[in-house]
Short mmCIF file of C-alpha atoms in Angstrom, two decimals:
data_model
loop_
_atom_site.label_atom_id
_atom_site.label_comp_id
_atom_site.label_asym_id
_atom_site.label_seq_id
_atom_site.Cartn_x
_atom_site.Cartn_y
_atom_site.Cartn_z
CA MET A 1 -95.50 33.40 38.59
CA GLU A 2 -92.53 34.73 40.36
CA PRO A 3 -93.06 37.35 43.00
CA GLU A 4 -91.83 40.90 42.18
CA VAL A 5 -89.72 43.36 44.29
CA LYS A 6 -90.73 46.99 43.36
CA GLU A 7 -88.01 49.44 43.64
CA HIS A 8 -88.38 53.21 43.37
CA LYS A 9 -84.69 53.85 42.54
CA GLU A 10 -82.53 51.98 40.31
CA THR A 11 -79.31 50.54 41.80
CA SER A 12 -76.10 50.09 40.25
CA PRO A 13 -73.62 47.37 40.96
CA MET A 14 -71.29 49.96 42.48
CA THR A 15 -73.97 51.10 45.00
CA SER A 16 -72.80 50.67 48.58
CA PRO A 17 -74.47 47.88 50.66
CA VAL A 18 -76.05 50.65 53.03
CA ASN A 19 -77.89 52.06 50.08
CA ASN A 20 -78.81 48.59 48.91
CA ASN A 21 -80.21 47.85 52.39
CA HIS A 22 -82.10 51.05 52.56
CA SER A 23 -83.70 50.26 49.16
CA ILE A 24 -84.62 46.78 50.23
CA GLU A 25 -86.20 48.15 53.36
CA SER A 26 -88.18 50.76 51.41
CA ASN A 27 -89.13 47.98 48.89
CA ILE A 28 -90.28 45.87 51.75
CA THR A 29 -92.45 48.58 53.09
CA CYS A 30 -93.70 49.60 49.76
CA SER A 31 -94.47 46.23 48.57
CA SER A 32 -95.99 44.78 51.65
CA LEU A 33 -99.26 45.11 50.02
CA SER A 34 -98.13 42.41 47.67
CA GLU A 35 -99.35 38.99 48.08
CA ASP A 36 -95.96 37.24 47.97
CA LEU A 37 -92.83 38.96 49.04
CA VAL A 38 -89.45 37.57 48.33
CA PHE A 39 -86.60 38.53 50.66
CA VAL A 40 -83.22 38.61 48.80
CA ASP A 41 -79.96 38.71 50.42
CA ASN A 42 -77.78 41.74 49.65
CA GLU A 43 -74.75 39.45 49.22
CA ALA A 44 -76.48 37.34 46.79
CA VAL A 45 -77.57 40.17 44.85
CA GLU A 46 -74.04 41.62 44.74
CA LYS A 47 -72.51 38.23 43.59
CA LEU A 48 -75.28 37.63 40.98
CA THR A 49 -74.72 41.13 39.76
CA GLU A 50 -70.74 40.81 39.53
CA GLY A 51 -71.35 37.37 37.87
CA LEU A 52 -73.61 38.87 35.21
CA ILE A 53 -71.26 41.85 34.68
CA SER A 54 -68.21 39.26 34.40
CA HIS A 55 -70.27 37.25 32.06
CA TYR A 56 -71.40 40.00 29.65
CA LEU A 57 -68.66 42.62 30.04
CA PRO A 58 -65.98 41.00 27.91
CA ASP A 59 -68.48 40.57 25.12
CA LEU A 60 -69.54 44.26 25.54
CA GLN A 61 -66.04 45.42 25.50
CA HIS A 62 -65.26 43.40 22.47
CA SER A 63 -68.38 44.89 20.66
CA LYS A 64 -67.24 48.32 21.84
CA MET A 65 -63.88 47.90 20.23
CA ALA A 66 -65.45 46.42 17.10
CA LEU A 67 -67.74 49.42 16.89
CA GLN A 68 -64.72 51.80 17.38
CA GLU A 69 -62.87 50.01 14.68
CA LEU A 70 -65.90 50.13 12.22
CA THR A 71 -66.40 53.76 13.05
CA GLN A 72 -62.56 54.54 12.19
CA ASN A 73 -63.05 52.37 9.06
CA GLN A 74 -66.12 54.37 8.14
CA VAL A 75 -64.40 57.56 8.55
CA ILE A 76 -61.51 56.35 6.39
CA LEU A 77 -63.92 55.25 3.78
CA LEU A 78 -65.61 58.59 3.85
CA ASP A 79 -62.28 60.26 3.21
CA THR A 80 -61.55 57.87 0.44
CA LEU A 81 -64.97 58.66 -1.04
CA GLU A 82 -64.43 62.35 -0.98
CA GLN A 83 -61.07 62.00 -2.71
CA GLU A 84 -62.69 59.91 -5.35
CA ILE A 85 -65.49 62.43 -5.85
CA THR A 86 -62.82 65.08 -6.28
CA LYS A 87 -60.95 62.81 -8.84
CA PHE A 88 -64.31 62.47 -10.63
CA GLY A 89 -64.80 66.35 -10.58
CA GLU A 90 -61.31 66.79 -12.11
CA CYS A 91 -61.95 64.07 -14.79
CA ASN A 92 -65.23 65.87 -15.68
CA SER A 93 -63.22 69.01 -15.86
CA LEU A 94 -60.72 67.40 -17.94
CA LEU A 95 -63.41 66.18 -20.27
CA ASP A 96 -64.65 69.84 -20.49
CA LEU A 97 -61.06 70.85 -21.40
CA ASN A 98 -60.83 67.96 -23.97
CA ALA A 99 -64.12 69.22 -25.50
CA LEU A 100 -62.84 72.79 -25.54
CA PHE A 101 -59.54 71.65 -27.17
CA THR A 102 -61.62 69.71 -29.73
CA GLU A 103 -63.90 72.65 -30.43
CA ALA A 104 -60.78 75.06 -30.77
CA LYS A 105 -59.15 72.46 -33.15
CA TYR A 106 -62.21 72.42 -35.16
CA TYR A 107 -62.55 76.13 -35.45
CA HIS A 108 -58.79 76.31 -36.02
CA ASN A 109 -59.23 74.09 -39.12
CA LYS A 110 -62.18 76.18 -40.23
CA LEU A 111 -60.08 79.30 -40.13
CA VAL A 112 -57.30 77.74 -42.03
CA ASN A 113 -59.84 76.67 -44.72
CA ILE A 114 -61.16 80.26 -44.81
CA ARG A 115 -57.81 81.62 -45.19
CA LYS A 116 -57.05 79.30 -47.98
CA GLU A 117 -60.22 80.31 -49.83
CA MET A 118 -59.39 83.93 -49.19
CA MET A 119 -55.96 83.40 -50.72
CA ILE A 120 -57.40 81.52 -53.73
CA LEU A 121 -59.97 84.47 -54.15
CA HIS A 122 -57.17 86.98 -53.90
CA GLU A 123 -55.25 85.32 -56.54
CA LYS A 124 -58.27 84.91 -58.86
CA THR A 125 -59.14 88.67 -58.28
CA THR A 126 -55.52 89.61 -59.10
CA LYS A 127 -55.63 87.64 -62.21
CA LEU A 128 -59.08 89.22 -63.23
CA LYS A 129 -57.62 92.75 -62.40
CA LYS A 130 -54.53 91.99 -64.72
CA ARG A 131 -56.93 90.52 -67.39
CA ALA A 132 -59.21 93.61 -67.09
CA LEU A 133 -56.26 95.94 -67.36
CA LYS A 134 -55.09 94.17 -70.57
CA LEU A 135 -58.48 94.23 -72.05
CA GLN A 136 -58.80 97.72 -71.25
CA GLN A 137 -55.35 98.36 -72.74
CA GLN A 138 -56.22 96.53 -75.70
CA LYS A 139 -59.65 98.28 -76.23
CA HIS A 140 -57.77 101.65 -75.82
CA LYS A 141 -55.11 100.60 -78.43
CA GLU A 142 -57.82 99.30 -80.64
CA ALA A 143 -59.77 102.60 -80.27
CA LEU A 144 -56.40 104.61 -80.88
CA GLU A 145 -55.84 102.62 -84.07
CA ARG A 146 -59.41 103.09 -85.22
CA GLU A 147 -58.97 106.77 -84.51
CA GLN A 148 -55.85 106.85 -86.46
CA GLN A 149 -57.44 104.67 -89.33
CA ARG A 150 -60.29 107.16 -89.36
CA GLU A 151 -57.99 110.08 -89.55
CA LYS A 152 -56.07 108.42 -92.34
CA GLU A 153 -59.23 107.88 -94.21
CA LEU A 154 -60.19 111.39 -93.81
CA GLU A 155 -56.86 112.60 -94.96
CA ARG A 156 -57.11 110.35 -97.94
CA GLU A 157 -60.59 111.58 -98.57
CA ARG A 158 -59.26 115.14 -98.47
CA GLN A 159 -56.55 114.30 -100.83
CA LEU A 160 -58.90 112.65 -103.15
CA ILE A 161 -61.45 115.57 -103.20
CA ALA A 162 -60.77 117.60 -106.41
CA LYS A 163 -58.69 120.70 -105.91
CA PRO A 164 -58.88 123.52 -108.37
CA ALA A 165 -55.66 123.48 -110.42
CA LYS A 166 -53.37 126.14 -109.83
CA ARG A 167 -52.94 128.72 -112.52
CA LYS A 168 -49.65 129.49 -113.63
#
């Protein structure tokens, strides 16, 4: 088991040696109750800190740059995704427009068929009206002919009725 040195303050590598000495002294007094105390040289701590930082700092800086690049790529991907979503929205609106045009074409064809049927019905009614007029004229003519025939028959009957002879 390694002995511990308890510190009340966290020291950074940039702390001045005076502060480090003060913290070590306070650690020594605070941890005098510990069984085993390890006395550490400030210069050794400084060199170990610098060594540790120099060992891990390039990797950390590389990781930081990689994270920044990933963040930039993520922003670009989000922008691209928004553009694609907009395109899909436009495609859906185009599909809606296509459906509307298809429906309009369907109803246009329906109107054209109704118009044709109306024209056919108009022609048929015109023909029926002409035929009805001809039939009416023919019935009127036949009625006149019957009337004339009856008048002729009445006239003939009058002529056939015996008339007293005129005396001379």
